Coordinates of C-alpha atoms and ligand atoms in Angstrom, one line a residue:
X1 CA -36.0 -52.7 -42.0
X2 CA -38.6 -50.3 -40.5
X3 CA -37.0 -47.1 -39.2
X4 CA -38.5 -45.3 -36.3
X5 CA -38.2 -41.5 -36.6
X6 CA -38.5 -39.5 -33.4
X7 CA -38.5 -35.7 -33.2
X8 CA -36.2 -35.0 -30.3
X9 CA -34.4 -31.8 -29.6
X10 CA -32.2 -30.3 -26.9
X11 CA -35.2 -28.3 -25.6
X12 CA -37.4 -31.3 -25.6
X13 CA -35.5 -34.4 -24.4
X14 CA -37.7 -37.5 -24.2
X15 CA -36.0 -40.0 -21.9
X16 CA -38.2 -42.9 -22.8
X17 CA -37.1 -42.5 -26.4
X18 CA -33.5 -42.0 -25.4
X19 CA -33.5 -45.2 -23.4
X20 CA -35.1 -47.1 -26.3
X21 CA -32.5 -45.8 -28.7
X22 CA -29.7 -46.5 -26.2
X23 CA -31.0 -50.0 -26.1
X24 CA -30.8 -50.3 -29.9
X25 CA -27.1 -49.3 -29.7
X26 CA -26.4 -51.8 -26.8
X27 CA -28.0 -54.5 -28.9
X28 CA -25.7 -53.8 -31.9
X29 CA -28.2 -51.7 -34.0
X30 CA -27.8 -48.3 -35.7
X31 CA -29.2 -44.9 -34.5
X32 CA -29.0 -41.6 -36.3
X33 CA -28.6 -38.7 -33.9
X34 CA -28.0 -35.0 -34.0
X35 CA -24.7 -33.4 -32.9
X36 CA -23.7 -29.7 -33.0
X37 CA -21.5 -30.4 -36.1
X38 CA -23.6 -32.6 -38.4
X39 CA -26.0 -35.6 -37.8
X40 CA -24.2 -38.8 -37.0
X41 CA -24.9 -42.5 -37.8
X42 CA -24.0 -44.3 -34.6
X43 CA -23.2 -47.8 -33.4
X44 CA -21.5 -49.3 -30.4
X45 CA -17.8 -48.5 -31.1
X46 CA -16.7 -51.6 -29.2
X47 CA -18.9 -54.0 -31.1
X48 CA -17.2 -55.1 -34.3
X49 CA -20.4 -56.5 -35.9
X50 CA -22.3 -53.3 -35.1
X51 CA -19.6 -51.0 -36.5
X52 CA -19.6 -53.1 -39.8
X53 CA -23.3 -52.2 -40.2
X54 CA -22.3 -48.5 -40.4
X55 CA -20.0 -49.1 -43.4
X56 CA -22.8 -51.1 -45.1
X57 CA -25.6 -48.6 -44.5
X58 CA -23.4 -45.7 -45.8
X59 CA -21.6 -47.5 -48.5
X60 CA -18.4 -46.3 -46.8
X61 CA -15.0 -47.7 -47.8
X62 CA -13.7 -50.0 -45.0
X63 CA -10.4 -48.2 -44.8
X64 CA -12.0 -44.9 -43.7
X65 CA -11.7 -44.7 -39.9
X66 CA -14.6 -43.6 -37.6
X67 CA -14.6 -41.2 -34.7
X68 CA -15.8 -42.4 -31.3
X69 CA -18.1 -40.2 -29.4
X70 CA -18.0 -40.1 -25.6
X71 CA -20.0 -38.5 -22.8
X72 CA -17.4 -38.9 -20.1
X73 CA -14.0 -37.2 -19.7
X74 CA -12.4 -40.5 -18.5
X75 CA -11.1 -41.6 -21.9
X76 CA -8.1 -43.6 -20.5
X77 CA -10.1 -46.7 -21.1
X78 CA -9.8 -46.2 -24.8
X79 CA -6.5 -44.6 -25.4
X80 CA -2.9 -45.3 -24.3
X81 CA -1.6 -41.9 -23.7
X82 CA -3.0 -38.3 -23.4
X83 CA -0.2 -35.9 -24.2
X84 CA -0.2 -32.5 -22.4
X85 CA -1.4 -30.6 -25.5
X86 CA -4.3 -33.0 -25.8
X87 CA -5.3 -32.5 -22.2
X88 CA -5.4 -28.7 -22.8
X89 CA -7.6 -29.1 -25.9
X90 CA -10.0 -31.3 -23.9
X91 CA -10.1 -28.8 -21.0
X92 CA -10.6 -25.9 -23.3
X93 CA -12.9 -27.2 -26.1
X94 CA -14.8 -30.3 -24.8
X95 CA -17.7 -30.8 -25.1
X96 CA -17.5 -29.3 -28.5
X97 CA -16.6 -29.7 -32.2
X98 CA -13.0 -31.0 -32.0
X99 CA -11.7 -34.6 -32.4
X100 CA -8.4 -35.8 -31.0
X101 CA -6.4 -38.5 -32.7
X102 CA -4.6 -40.6 -30.0
X103 CA -2.9 -44.0 -29.8
X104 CA -5.7 -46.5 -29.2
X105 CA -6.0 -49.4 -26.7
X106 CA -7.0 -52.9 -27.9
X107 CA -10.5 -52.4 -26.6
X108 CA -11.2 -50.4 -29.8
X109 CA -11.7 -52.9 -32.6
X110 CA -9.7 -52.6 -35.8
X111 CA -12.9 -52.1 -37.9
X112 CA -13.6 -48.9 -35.9
X113 CA -10.1 -47.4 -36.5
X114 CA -9.7 -48.9 -40.0
X115 CA -6.8 -50.9 -38.5
X116 CA -4.8 -47.8 -37.6
X117 CA -3.0 -47.8 -34.3
X118 CA -4.8 -44.5 -33.5
X119 CA -8.4 -43.6 -32.9
X120 CA -10.3 -40.3 -33.1
X121 CA -12.2 -39.3 -29.9
X122 CA -14.7 -36.5 -29.5
X123 CA -17.2 -35.3 -26.8
X124 CA -20.1 -33.6 -28.6
X125 CA -21.9 -30.8 -26.8
X126 CA -25.4 -31.5 -28.2
X127 CA -27.5 -32.8 -25.3
X128 CA -29.4 -35.4 -27.4
X129 CA -26.1 -36.8 -28.4
X130 CA -24.7 -36.8 -24.9
X131 CA -27.9 -38.4 -23.4
X132 CA -27.9 -41.1 -26.1
X133 CA -24.3 -42.0 -25.4
X134 CA -25.1 -42.2 -21.6
X135 CA -28.2 -44.3 -22.3
X136 CA -26.1 -46.7 -24.5
X137 CA -23.4 -46.9 -21.8
X138 CA -20.7 -47.3 -24.4
X139 CA -18.8 -44.9 -26.8
X140 CA -20.6 -44.5 -30.1
X141 CA -18.7 -44.7 -33.3
X142 CA -20.3 -42.3 -35.8
X143 CA -19.5 -40.9 -39.2
X144 CA -21.9 -38.4 -40.8
X145 CA -25.3 -39.8 -41.4
X146 CA -25.2 -39.5 -45.2
X147 CA -24.7 -42.0 -48.0
X148 CA -20.9 -42.0 -48.6
X149 CA -19.7 -39.2 -50.8
X150 CA -22.8 -36.9 -50.4
X151 CA -22.8 -33.7 -48.4
X152 CA -23.2 -34.3 -44.7
X153 CA -26.8 -34.0 -43.3
X154 CA -27.4 -31.0 -41.0
X155 CA -31.2 -31.6 -40.6
X156 CA -33.5 -34.5 -39.9
X157 CA -35.0 -34.5 -43.4
X158 CA -31.6 -35.1 -45.1
X159 CA -31.0 -38.1 -42.7
X160 CA -34.4 -39.6 -43.6
X161 CA -33.6 -39.1 -47.3
X162 CA -30.4 -41.0 -47.1
X163 CA -30.9 -43.6 -44.4
X164 CA -34.6 -44.4 -44.0
X165 CA -35.0 -48.2 -44.0
X166 CA -31.3 -48.8 -43.3
X167 CA -31.2 -48.0 -39.5
X168 CA -33.4 -48.8 -36.5
X169 CA -33.8 -45.2 -35.3
X170 CA -33.5 -41.6 -36.5
X171 CA -33.6 -38.9 -33.8
X172 CA -33.5 -35.2 -34.1
X173 CA -35.3 -32.1 -35.3
X174 CA -33.1 -29.0 -35.0
X175 CA -30.6 -27.8 -37.7
X176 CA -27.0 -28.5 -36.6
X177 CA -25.5 -25.5 -35.0
X178 CA -22.0 -25.6 -36.6
X179 CA -23.0 -27.3 -39.8
X180 CA -19.6 -28.8 -40.7
X181 CA -17.8 -31.7 -39.2
X182 CA -15.4 -31.4 -36.2
X183 CA -11.9 -30.1 -36.4
X184 CA -9.6 -33.2 -36.3
X185 CA -6.2 -32.7 -34.6
X186 CA -3.5 -35.3 -34.6
X187 CA -2.3 -35.3 -31.0
X188 CA 0.3 -38.0 -31.6
X189 CA 2.2 -35.4 -33.7
X190 CA 4.5 -32.8 -32.3
X191 CA 3.8 -30.1 -33.1
X192 CA 0.0 -30.7 -33.3
X193 CA -1.3 -31.3 -36.8
X194 CA -4.7 -30.4 -38.1
X195 CA -6.0 -33.2 -40.4
X196 CA -9.4 -31.6 -41.0
X197 CA -10.3 -28.0 -40.2
X198 CA -13.6 -27.2 -38.5
X199 CA -15.4 -24.9 -36.1
X200 CA -12.4 -24.9 -33.7
X201 CA -9.9 -22.9 -35.8
X202 CA -6.2 -22.9 -36.5
X203 CA -6.0 -19.5 -34.7
X204 CA -7.7 -21.0 -31.6
X205 CA -5.4 -24.0 -31.5
X206 CA -2.3 -21.7 -31.8
X207 CA -3.0 -20.7 -28.3
X208 CA -2.3 -24.2 -27.2
X209 CA 0.6 -25.0 -29.6
X210 CA 2.0 -22.0 -31.5
X211 CA 3.6 -24.4 -34.0
X212 CA 0.4 -26.3 -34.9
X213 CA 0.3 -26.8 -38.6
X214 CA -2.2 -27.9 -41.3
X215 CA -1.8 -31.2 -43.1
X216 CA -1.0 -30.3 -46.8
X217 CA -4.0 -32.3 -48.0
X218 CA -6.4 -29.8 -46.4
X219 CA -5.5 -27.0 -48.8
X220 CA -4.5 -28.6 -52.1
X221 CA -5.4 -31.4 -54.4
X222 CA -3.6 -34.6 -53.3
X223 CA -0.8 -35.6 -55.7
X224 CA -1.0 -39.1 -57.4
X225 CA 1.6 -40.5 -54.9
X226 CA -0.1 -38.8 -51.9
X227 CA 0.1 -41.0 -48.8
X228 CA -2.6 -39.7 -46.4
X229 CA -2.3 -39.9 -42.6
X230 CA -5.7 -41.4 -42.6
X231 CA -7.2 -43.3 -45.6
X232 CA -10.4 -41.2 -45.4
X233 CA -8.5 -38.1 -46.5
X234 CA -8.2 -39.4 -50.0
X235 CA -11.8 -39.7 -50.8
X236 CA -13.9 -37.2 -52.8
X237 CA -16.4 -35.8 -50.4
X238 CA -19.4 -33.6 -49.8
X239 CA -20.4 -33.8 -53.5
X240 CA -23.8 -32.9 -54.9
X241 CA -24.8 -34.7 -58.2
X242 CA -23.8 -31.8 -60.4
X243 CA -20.2 -30.8 -60.8
X244 CA -19.1 -27.8 -58.7
X245 CA -16.7 -25.1 -59.8
X246 CA -15.2 -22.7 -57.4
X247 CA -14.4 -19.1 -58.5
X248 CA -11.6 -17.6 -56.5
X249 CA -10.6 -13.9 -56.7
X250 CA -11.8 -10.4 -55.8
X251 CA -15.5 -10.5 -55.4
X252 CA -16.6 -8.1 -58.1
X253 CA -14.4 -9.9 -60.6
X254 CA -15.8 -13.2 -59.4
X255 CA -19.4 -12.0 -60.1
X256 CA -18.4 -10.8 -63.6
X257 CA -16.6 -14.1 -64.4
X258 CA -19.6 -16.2 -63.3
X259 CA -22.0 -14.1 -65.3
X260 CA -19.8 -14.4 -68.3
X261 CA -19.3 -18.2 -68.0
X262 CA -23.0 -18.7 -67.4
X263 CA -23.9 -17.3 -70.8
X264 CA -22.1 -20.2 -72.5
X265 CA -24.0 -22.7 -70.5
X266 CA -27.4 -21.0 -71.0
X267 CA -26.7 -20.8 -74.8
X268 CA -26.3 -24.6 -74.7
X269 CA -29.5 -25.0 -72.7
X270 CA -27.8 -26.0 -69.5
X271 CA -29.2 -25.1 -66.1
X272 CA -26.7 -23.3 -63.8
X273 CA -26.8 -23.2 -60.0
X274 CA -25.0 -20.4 -58.2
X275 CA -23.9 -20.5 -54.6
X276 CA -23.7 -16.9 -53.5
X277 CA -23.9 -14.7 -50.4
X278 CA -26.4 -12.1 -49.1
X279 CA -24.2 -9.4 -50.4
X280 CA -23.9 -10.8 -54.0
X281 CA -27.1 -12.8 -54.7
X282 CA -28.8 -9.9 -56.6
X283 CA -25.9 -9.4 -58.9
X284 CA -26.2 -12.5 -61.1
X285 CA -27.9 -12.2 -64.5
X286 CA -29.6 -15.6 -64.4
X287 CA -29.1 -19.1 -63.0
X288 CA -30.7 -20.6 -59.9
X289 CA -29.1 -18.5 -57.1
X290 CA -28.9 -19.6 -53.5
X291 CA -27.3 -17.8 -50.6
X292 CA -25.1 -19.2 -47.8
X293 CA -25.8 -16.1 -45.7
X294 CA -23.8 -13.0 -45.1
X295 CA -20.0 -12.8 -45.8
X296 CA -19.9 -11.0 -42.4
X297 CA -20.7 -14.2 -40.6
X298 CA -18.6 -17.1 -41.7
X299 CA -20.2 -19.2 -39.0
X300 CA -23.6 -18.8 -40.7
X301 CA -22.0 -19.7 -44.1
X302 CA -20.6 -22.9 -42.5
X303 CA -23.9 -23.7 -41.0
X304 CA -25.8 -23.4 -44.3
X305 CA -23.2 -24.9 -46.6
X306 CA -24.2 -28.6 -46.7
X307 CA -28.0 -27.8 -46.8
X308 CA -27.5 -25.6 -49.8
X309 CA -25.1 -28.1 -51.6
X310 CA -27.7 -30.8 -51.1
X311 CA -30.6 -28.7 -52.2
X312 CA -29.3 -28.5 -55.7
X313 CA -29.8 -32.3 -56.1
X314 CA -33.5 -31.8 -56.4
X315 CA -33.2 -28.9 -58.8
X316 CA -31.7 -30.7 -61.8
X317 CA -28.9 -28.2 -62.4
X318 CA -26.1 -29.2 -64.8
X319 CA -23.3 -27.3 -63.0
X320 CA -22.9 -25.3 -59.8
X321 CA -20.8 -22.2 -59.7
X322 CA -19.6 -21.2 -56.2
X323 CA -18.0 -18.0 -54.8
X324 CA -14.9 -18.6 -52.6
X325 CA -14.1 -17.3 -49.1
X326 CA -11.0 -16.1 -47.4
X327 CA -9.2 -19.0 -45.7
X328 CA -9.0 -17.5 -42.3
X329 CA -10.9 -18.6 -39.2
X330 CA -13.7 -20.9 -40.0
X331 CA -13.2 -19.9 -43.7
X332 CA -10.4 -22.5 -43.9
X333 CA -13.0 -25.3 -43.1
X334 CA -15.5 -23.8 -45.5
X335 CA -13.0 -23.8 -48.3
X336 CA -11.7 -27.3 -47.5
X337 CA -15.3 -28.7 -47.8
X338 CA -16.0 -26.6 -51.0
X339 CA -12.7 -27.6 -52.6
X340 CA -13.4 -31.3 -52.0
X341 CA -17.0 -31.1 -53.2
X342 CA -15.6 -29.5 -56.4
X343 CA -12.8 -32.1 -56.7
X344 CA -10.5 -29.1 -56.6
X345 CA -12.0 -27.6 -59.8
X346 CA -11.0 -24.0 -59.0
X347 CA -11.0 -21.1 -61.4
X348 CA -8.5 -18.5 -60.3
X349 CA -9.5 -15.0 -61.4
X350 CA -6.7 -12.5 -61.9
Ligands
AMP401 P1 -16.5 -38.8 -40.9 O1 -16.8 -39.5 -39.6 O2 -17.2 -39.3 -42.1 O3 -16.6 -37.3 -40.7 O4 -14.9 -39.1 -41.1 C1 -14.0 -39.2 -40.1 C2 -12.7 -38.8 -40.6 O5 -11.9 -38.7 -39.5 C3 -12.0 -39.8 -41.5 O6 -12.3 -39.7 -42.8 C4 -10.5 -39.5 -41.2 O7 -10.1 -38.5 -42.1 C5 -10.5 -38.9 -39.8 N1 -10.0 -39.9 -38.8 C6 -10.8 -40.8 -38.1 N2 -10.0 -41.5 -37.3 C7 -8.7 -41.2 -37.6 C8 -7.4 -41.6 -37.2 N3 -7.3 -42.6 -36.3 N4 -6.4 -41.0 -37.7 C9 -6.5 -40.0 -38.6 N5 -7.6 -39.6 -39.0 C10 -8.8 -40.1 -38.6
MG402 MG1 -18.7 -37.9 -43.5

């Protein structure tokens, strides 16, 4: 299929293109569009055949549910009940990078929710996304616009790389502001439960429910008999081609350990990639070093994370060594993505 690519940003909305892309969604086609979290691969969430195309284009397992994106606060059409805590989250954080899990109504087809009785709902803040949803006149089901398993795309070029020829339209231009996927909070659970950490942090949600807790799969490697709340939580994710190893410990010791381990690789003629920060990047004695930004701004680190992970795929490295971050604030989301991209290959430094 021929894919139309249109440079379209929040500062430069082109309503002719938005109408055209909205029409594609209405007719059951696929449109890639920017959001503030990552780029999404969208289809009409209420159209079973259209949603099936998302799974095909991405190579996504059918039992991994999708999030529906809305532009209207009136979500009673899609969900049975909106508990008080969910209402508070909506009032406080929508439009924005947080998805609510709620009991779904029958209008949401099983293929969208992977046959769960619940559905994830989010209102993005990106204006291109909102205008596209309005032009489509339907909620848009959208996972990240990458081939399943790869790091999520946060810029137009990464979407073109993964999905050119597989979708009708690719819209966008700007780098995603947040850079990691939305926080997912299970609002059918009491207290609230965070299924995936993101830009809206645990600390922020504590103001709504002081007992909010983090699903165990967020922080640790799932056990063999792990039964995830959503099938999607069991998949390896965000992975570049080369294996990733996370080095966890005091930062000076981390640098020393990475330098020491790198020697073995170099002796064996292996190429090492290093994911560092502005403060540490000069301290490595070799390897291909890339920085995520300053440790003083975890929001910047989150924003650059997937672009840096992806960039190693064209560098032919044999292994990627990565510094760890404190798991507070948005650091929890950063470490969740890094741990999954490394398949929980973590080297603890004493
Ligand atoms: P993606 O759209 O690729 O970022 O993935 C969406 C993720 O949201 C899935 O992998 C699930 O972990 C989660 N999710 C979506 N819908 C539900 C649901 N109904 N219940 C629990 N988790 C969900
Ligand atoms: Mg994804």
